[in-house]
């Protein structure tokens, strides 16, 4: 079941496509029941790759339908992960960002919830299952940002004793406020998903999971060993990085030469301008000196003529 949701906050608009898979693992025979999910994830990678490898990609307006996060709900049995849970997580850990979530956390006491989380985490480590690593959230406590997250769901609003209207579940012994961190991890998970790590999940999907798929597809191998895929991806990335560094070094050297040549040309023009200005200034000084001498001679001649005329009786 697919649900499309649009979230807007200020000028930021986020379009979500939520896929719901009810009934997973409820069959009598659950052998390889994760394959349709895995195939769907790979189909979205394949569609994105086809669009990316088109000749004309300038007007590429195809929406990104890749799966950027998988919320895997764990049954609150208190016995840890089931074999099906482990198999699913092992099969999809290299294809999608997996975030395990403990459903119906209100069936646990606080101590039982803490012990169940510890047991699930130890099982994940024992079976070599890698999950999506959340960055910093709205809390400084690392334990609150580490999966699995214990959540309680509710689609109705209830009134607390202080008159506040919140989403929660009412029981004879009290009310569970799903937005209260003392009751469950719903608000913590919500903030980590939509407020702090949204872009990082998209980037992780593109740079890690999609690149692994892309490398496998382009080299024409269909290896089932994800370690081999990761090694090929890392090798090709290293080669691309080295090639990119060589191009950068070449461009840097060319730009340095161009810069040096332009600086030399500029210095040469400044020197020529300075010499021209000095020459013009010298010519002006010489011209003024000549005019000064001419005026001096004319003054002496004028004084002589005046003296003669005065001697002849002219006033």
CSV table of C-alpha atoms in Angstrom, one decimal:
chain,number,residue,atom,x,y,z
A,1,UNK,CA,0.0,0.0,0.0
A,2,UNK,CA,1.4,3.4,-1.0
A,3,UNK,CA,0.6,6.7,0.7
A,4,UNK,CA,1.8,10.0,-0.6
A,5,UNK,CA,2.2,12.8,1.9
A,6,UNK,CA,3.5,16.4,1.5
A,7,UNK,CA,5.1,18.1,4.4
A,8,UNK,CA,5.7,21.9,4.4
A,9,UNK,CA,7.6,24.0,6.9
A,10,UNK,CA,8.3,27.6,5.9
A,11,UNK,CA,9.6,27.6,2.4
A,12,UNK,CA,10.7,23.9,2.6
A,13,UNK,CA,8.4,21.3,1.0
A,14,UNK,CA,9.0,17.6,1.4
A,15,UNK,CA,7.1,15.0,-0.7
A,16,UNK,CA,7.0,11.6,0.9
A,17,UNK,CA,6.0,8.3,-0.6
A,18,UNK,CA,5.3,5.8,2.3
A,19,UNK,CA,5.0,2.2,1.4
A,20,UNK,CA,3.2,0.0,3.9
A,21,UNK,CA,3.6,-3.8,3.8
A,22,UNK,CA,1.0,-5.3,6.1
A,23,UNK,CA,1.1,-9.1,6.7
A,24,UNK,CA,4.8,-9.5,6.1
A,25,UNK,CA,5.9,-12.8,7.7
A,26,UNK,CA,2.4,-13.9,8.6
A,27,UNK,CA,2.4,-16.7,6.0
A,28,UNK,CA,2.8,-20.4,6.9
A,29,UNK,CA,5.8,-20.6,4.6
A,30,UNK,CA,8.0,-17.5,5.0
A,31,UNK,CA,11.0,-18.8,3.0
A,32,UNK,CA,12.5,-16.0,1.0
A,33,UNK,CA,9.5,-13.8,1.7
A,34,UNK,CA,11.7,-10.7,1.7
A,35,UNK,CA,12.5,-11.2,-2.0
A,36,UNK,CA,9.6,-9.0,-3.3
A,37,UNK,CA,10.8,-6.2,-1.1
A,38,UNK,CA,14.4,-6.6,-2.2
A,39,UNK,CA,13.2,-6.7,-5.9
A,40,UNK,CA,11.2,-3.5,-5.4
A,41,UNK,CA,14.2,-1.7,-4.0
A,42,UNK,CA,16.4,-2.8,-6.8
A,43,UNK,CA,13.7,-2.0,-9.4
A,44,UNK,CA,13.7,1.6,-8.2
A,45,UNK,CA,17.6,1.7,-8.4
A,46,UNK,CA,17.2,0.3,-12.0
A,47,UNK,CA,14.8,3.0,-13.0
A,48,UNK,CA,17.0,5.7,-11.6
A,49,UNK,CA,20.0,4.2,-13.4
A,50,UNK,CA,18.1,4.2,-16.7
A,51,UNK,CA,17.3,7.8,-16.4
A,52,UNK,CA,20.8,8.7,-15.3
A,53,UNK,CA,22.4,6.9,-18.3
A,54,UNK,CA,20.2,8.6,-21.0
A,55,UNK,CA,21.9,10.6,-23.6
A,56,UNK,CA,19.9,13.7,-22.9
A,57,UNK,CA,19.8,14.3,-19.1
A,58,UNK,CA,19.4,18.1,-19.2
A,59,UNK,CA,15.6,17.9,-18.7
A,60,UNK,CA,15.6,15.0,-16.3
A,61,UNK,CA,12.4,15.6,-14.3
A,62,UNK,CA,11.8,12.0,-13.2
A,63,UNK,CA,11.1,11.9,-9.4
A,64,UNK,CA,13.4,10.0,-7.2
A,65,UNK,CA,11.5,6.9,-6.2
A,66,UNK,CA,14.4,5.1,-4.5
A,67,UNK,CA,13.8,3.8,-1.0
A,68,UNK,CA,15.7,6.0,1.4
A,69,UNK,CA,14.6,4.4,4.7
A,70,UNK,CA,13.1,1.1,5.9
A,71,UNK,CA,11.3,1.1,9.2
A,72,UNK,CA,11.4,-2.5,10.3
A,73,UNK,CA,8.9,-3.2,13.1
A,74,UNK,CA,9.9,-5.8,15.6
A,75,UNK,CA,7.2,-7.7,17.5
A,76,UNK,CA,7.2,-6.9,21.3
A,77,UNK,CA,7.5,-10.5,22.3
A,78,UNK,CA,10.3,-9.8,24.8
A,79,UNK,CA,12.4,-12.7,23.3
A,80,UNK,CA,14.4,-10.6,20.9
A,81,UNK,CA,14.7,-10.9,17.1
A,82,UNK,CA,13.0,-13.9,15.4
A,83,UNK,CA,15.0,-15.9,12.7
A,84,UNK,CA,12.9,-14.2,10.0
A,85,UNK,CA,13.8,-10.7,11.4
A,86,UNK,CA,17.5,-11.6,11.2
A,87,UNK,CA,17.3,-13.0,7.7
A,88,UNK,CA,15.4,-10.0,6.4
A,89,UNK,CA,17.9,-7.5,8.0
A,90,UNK,CA,20.9,-9.5,6.7
A,91,UNK,CA,19.4,-9.6,3.1
A,92,UNK,CA,18.5,-5.9,2.9
A,93,UNK,CA,21.2,-4.2,5.0
A,94,UNK,CA,23.3,-3.4,1.9
A,95,UNK,CA,20.4,-2.2,-0.2
A,96,UNK,CA,18.5,0.3,2.1
A,97,UNK,CA,18.9,2.3,5.3
A,98,UNK,CA,17.3,0.0,7.9
A,99,UNK,CA,15.9,1.4,11.1
A,100,UNK,CA,14.5,-1.2,13.5
A,101,UNK,CA,11.5,-0.1,15.5
A,102,UNK,CA,9.9,-1.9,18.4
A,103,UNK,CA,6.1,-1.8,17.9
A,104,UNK,CA,3.5,-1.5,20.7
A,105,UNK,CA,6.1,-0.3,23.2
A,106,UNK,CA,3.3,0.3,25.7
A,107,UNK,CA,3.1,-3.4,26.4
A,108,UNK,CA,6.5,-3.1,28.2
A,109,UNK,CA,7.4,-1.7,31.5
A,110,UNK,CA,10.3,0.8,31.4
A,111,UNK,CA,12.8,-1.9,32.7
A,112,UNK,CA,11.5,-4.5,30.2
A,113,UNK,CA,11.8,-2.0,27.4
A,114,UNK,CA,15.4,-1.2,28.3
A,115,UNK,CA,16.3,-5.0,28.5
A,116,UNK,CA,14.6,-5.7,25.2
A,117,UNK,CA,16.5,-3.0,23.5
A,118,UNK,CA,19.8,-4.3,24.8
A,119,UNK,CA,19.0,-7.8,23.7
A,120,UNK,CA,18.1,-6.7,20.2
A,121,UNK,CA,21.3,-4.6,19.9
A,122,UNK,CA,23.4,-7.6,21.0
A,123,UNK,CA,21.6,-9.8,18.4
A,124,UNK,CA,22.3,-7.3,15.7
A,125,UNK,CA,26.0,-7.2,16.5
A,126,UNK,CA,26.2,-11.1,16.8
A,127,UNK,CA,24.7,-11.5,13.3
A,128,UNK,CA,26.8,-8.8,11.7
A,129,UNK,CA,23.8,-6.6,10.8
A,130,UNK,CA,24.7,-3.0,10.0
A,131,UNK,CA,22.1,-0.3,10.4
A,132,UNK,CA,21.8,3.3,9.4
A,133,UNK,CA,23.8,5.5,11.8
A,134,UNK,CA,22.0,8.5,12.9
A,135,UNK,CA,23.9,11.7,13.5
A,136,UNK,CA,23.2,14.2,16.2
A,137,UNK,CA,19.6,14.8,17.3
A,138,UNK,CA,17.9,17.1,19.8
A,139,UNK,CA,19.5,15.2,22.6
A,140,UNK,CA,23.2,14.7,23.7
A,141,UNK,CA,22.6,11.2,25.0
A,142,UNK,CA,23.9,8.7,22.4
A,143,UNK,CA,21.6,5.9,23.8
A,144,UNK,CA,18.5,7.8,22.7
A,145,UNK,CA,19.7,8.1,19.1
A,146,UNK,CA,20.6,4.4,18.8
A,147,UNK,CA,18.1,1.9,17.3
A,148,UNK,CA,15.9,0.1,18.0
A,149,UNK,CA,13.3,2.8,18.9
A,150,UNK,CA,10.4,1.8,21.0
A,151,UNK,CA,7.2,3.5,19.7
A,152,UNK,CA,3.5,3.7,20.4
A,153,UNK,CA,1.2,4.6,17.6
A,154,UNK,CA,-2.1,6.6,17.8
A,155,UNK,CA,-4.4,8.2,15.3
A,156,UNK,CA,-6.7,9.8,17.8
A,157,UNK,CA,-6.3,12.8,20.2
A,158,UNK,CA,-6.9,12.5,23.9
A,159,UNK,CA,-7.1,15.1,26.7
A,160,UNK,CA,-4.7,14.9,29.6
A,161,UNK,CA,-5.5,15.7,33.2
A,162,UNK,CA,-4.0,19.2,32.7
A,163,UNK,CA,-6.3,19.9,29.8
A,164,UNK,CA,-3.7,19.5,27.0
A,165,UNK,CA,-4.9,17.8,23.8
A,166,UNK,CA,-2.3,15.2,22.6
A,167,UNK,CA,-2.1,12.1,20.5
A,168,UNK,CA,-2.1,9.1,22.7
A,169,UNK,CA,-3.8,6.0,23.9
A,170,UNK,CA,-6.1,5.8,27.0
A,171,UNK,CA,-6.1,2.9,29.4
A,172,UNK,CA,-7.8,2.3,32.7
A,173,UNK,CA,-4.6,2.9,34.5
A,174,UNK,CA,-3.6,6.1,32.6
A,175,UNK,CA,-2.9,7.7,29.3
A,176,UNK,CA,0.1,7.1,27.0
A,177,UNK,CA,1.3,10.3,25.4
A,178,UNK,CA,3.2,9.3,22.3
A,179,UNK,CA,5.0,12.6,22.2
A,180,UNK,CA,6.3,12.2,25.7
A,181,UNK,CA,9.9,10.8,25.6
A,182,UNK,CA,9.3,9.2,29.0
A,183,UNK,CA,6.6,7.1,27.5
A,184,UNK,CA,8.1,6.1,24.1
A,185,UNK,CA,10.7,7.1,21.4
A,186,UNK,CA,8.1,8.4,18.9
A,187,UNK,CA,9.2,12.1,19.1
A,188,UNK,CA,12.9,11.2,19.1
A,189,UNK,CA,12.5,9.1,16.0
A,190,UNK,CA,10.3,11.7,14.3
A,191,UNK,CA,13.0,14.4,14.9
A,192,UNK,CA,15.8,12.2,13.8
A,193,UNK,CA,14.0,11.4,10.5
A,194,UNK,CA,12.5,14.7,9.6
A,195,UNK,CA,14.6,17.4,11.4
A,196,UNK,CA,18.2,16.2,11.5
A,197,UNK,CA,19.0,13.3,9.2
A,198,UNK,CA,16.6,13.6,6.2
A,199,UNK,CA,19.3,14.8,3.7
A,200,UNK,CA,21.9,12.4,5.1
A,201,UNK,CA,19.7,9.4,4.5
A,202,UNK,CA,19.2,10.5,0.9
A,203,UNK,CA,22.9,11.0,0.5
A,204,UNK,CA,23.7,7.6,2.1
A,205,UNK,CA,21.3,5.9,-0.3
A,206,UNK,CA,22.9,7.6,-3.3
A,207,UNK,CA,26.5,7.4,-2.3
A,208,UNK,CA,26.5,3.9,-0.8
A,209,UNK,CA,23.6,1.6,-1.7
A,210,UNK,CA,22.9,3.0,-5.1
A,211,UNK,CA,26.6,3.2,-6.0
A,212,UNK,CA,26.9,-0.5,-5.0
A,213,UNK,CA,24.0,-1.4,-7.3
A,214,UNK,CA,25.3,0.8,-10.1
A,215,UNK,CA,28.8,-0.7,-10.0
A,216,UNK,CA,27.4,-4.2,-10.0
A,217,UNK,CA,25.1,-3.4,-12.9
A,218,UNK,CA,27.7,-1.6,-15.0
A,219,UNK,CA,30.4,-4.3,-14.7
A,220,UNK,CA,27.8,-6.9,-15.7
A,221,UNK,CA,28.2,-9.1,-12.6
A,222,UNK,CA,25.3,-10.4,-10.5
A,223,UNK,CA,27.3,-11.5,-7.5
A,224,UNK,CA,25.2,-12.3,-4.5
A,225,UNK,CA,28.0,-11.5,-2.0
A,226,UNK,CA,27.5,-7.9,-0.9
A,227,UNK,CA,31.1,-7.7,0.4
A,228,UNK,CA,32.4,-8.3,-3.2
A,229,UNK,CA,30.0,-5.6,-4.4
A,230,UNK,CA,31.3,-3.2,-1.8
A,231,UNK,CA,34.9,-4.0,-2.6
A,232,UNK,CA,34.3,-3.4,-6.3
A,233,UNK,CA,32.5,-0.1,-5.5
A,234,UNK,CA,35.3,1.1,-3.3
A,235,UNK,CA,37.9,0.1,-5.9
A,236,UNK,CA,36.1,2.0,-8.7
A,237,UNK,CA,35.7,4.9,-6.4
A,238,UNK,CA,39.4,4.9,-5.6
A,239,UNK,CA,40.2,4.8,-9.3
A,240,UNK,CA,37.8,7.7,-10.0
A,241,UNK,CA,39.2,9.6,-7.1
A,242,UNK,CA,42.8,9.2,-8.4
A,243,UNK,CA,41.8,10.2,-11.9
A,244,UNK,CA,39.9,13.2,-10.6
A,245,UNK,CA,43.0,14.2,-8.5
A,246,UNK,CA,45.2,14.0,-11.6
A,247,UNK,CA,42.8,16.2,-13.5
A,248,UNK,CA,42.7,18.7,-10.6
A,249,UNK,CA,46.5,18.7,-10.5
A,250,UNK,CA,46.7,19.3,-14.3
A,251,UNK,CA,44.1,22.1,-14.1
A,252,UNK,CA,45.8,23.7,-11.1
A,253,UNK,CA,49.2,23.7,-12.9
A,254,UNK,CA,47.6,25.2,-16.1
A,255,UNK,CA,45.8,27.9,-14.0
A,256,UNK,CA,49.1,28.6,-12.1
A,257,UNK,CA,50.9,29.1,-15.4
A,258,UNK,CA,48.1,31.3,-16.8
A,259,UNK,CA,48.1,33.3,-13.6
A,260,UNK,CA,51.9,33.8,-13.6
A,261,UNK,CA,51.8,34.8,-17.3
A,262,UNK,CA,49.1,37.4,-16.7
A,263,UNK,CA,51.0,38.7,-13.7
A,264,UNK,CA,54.2,39.1,-15.7
A,265,UNK,CA,52.2,40.9,-18.5
A,266,UNK,CA,50.6,43.2,-15.9
A,267,UNK,CA,54.0,44.0,-14.4
A,268,UNK,CA,55.5,44.7,-17.8
A,269,UNK,CA,52.6,47.0,-18.7
A,270,UNK,CA,53.0,48.8,-15.3
A,271,UNK,CA,56.7,49.3,-16.0
A,272,UNK,CA,56.1,50.6,-19.5
A,273,UNK,CA,53.4,53.0,-18.2
A,274,UNK,CA,55.8,54.2,-15.4
A,275,UNK,CA,58.6,54.8,-18.0
A,276,UNK,CA,56.2,56.7,-20.3
A,277,UNK,CA,55.0,58.8,-17.4
A,278,UNK,CA,58.6,59.6,-16.3
A,279,UNK,CA,59.5,60.5,-19.9
A,280,UNK,CA,56.4,62.8,-20.2
A,281,UNK,CA,57.2,64.4,-16.9
A,282,UNK,CA,60.8,65.1,-17.9
A,283,UNK,CA,59.6,66.6,-21.3
A,284,UNK,CA,57.2,68.8,-19.4
A,285,UNK,CA,59.9,70.0,-17.0
A,286,UNK,CA,62.3,70.8,-19.9
A,287,UNK,CA,59.5,72.6,-21.7
A,288,UNK,CA,58.7,74.7,-18.6
A,289,UNK,CA,62.4,75.4,-18.2
A,290,UNK,CA,62.6,76.7,-21.8
A,291,UNK,CA,59.6,78.9,-21.3
A,292,UNK,CA,61.1,80.2,-18.1
A,293,UNK,CA,64.3,81.2,-19.9
A,294,UNK,CA,62.3,82.8,-22.8
A,295,UNK,CA,60.3,84.9,-20.3
A,296,UNK,CA,63.5,85.9,-18.5
A,297,UNK,CA,65.0,87.2,-21.8
A,298,UNK,CA,61.9,89.0,-22.8
A,299,UNK,CA,61.8,90.7,-19.3
A,300,UNK,CA,65.4,91.8,-19.6
A,301,UNK,CA,64.8,93.2,-23.1
A,302,UNK,CA,61.7,95.0,-21.8
A,303,UNK,CA,63.6,96.6,-18.9
A,304,UNK,CA,66.4,97.8,-21.3
A,305,UNK,CA,63.9,99.4,-23.7
A,306,UNK,CA,62.1,101.1,-20.8
A,307,UNK,CA,65.4,102.5,-19.6
A,308,UNK,CA,66.3,103.9,-23.0
A,309,UNK,CA,62.9,105.5,-23.4
A,310,UNK,CA,63.1,107.1,-20.0
A,311,UNK,CA,66.5,108.5,-20.9
A,312,UNK,CA,65.0,110.0,-24.1
A,313,UNK,CA,62.4,111.8,-22.0
A,314,UNK,CA,59.5,109.5,-22.5
A,315,UNK,CA,57.6,108.7,-19.4
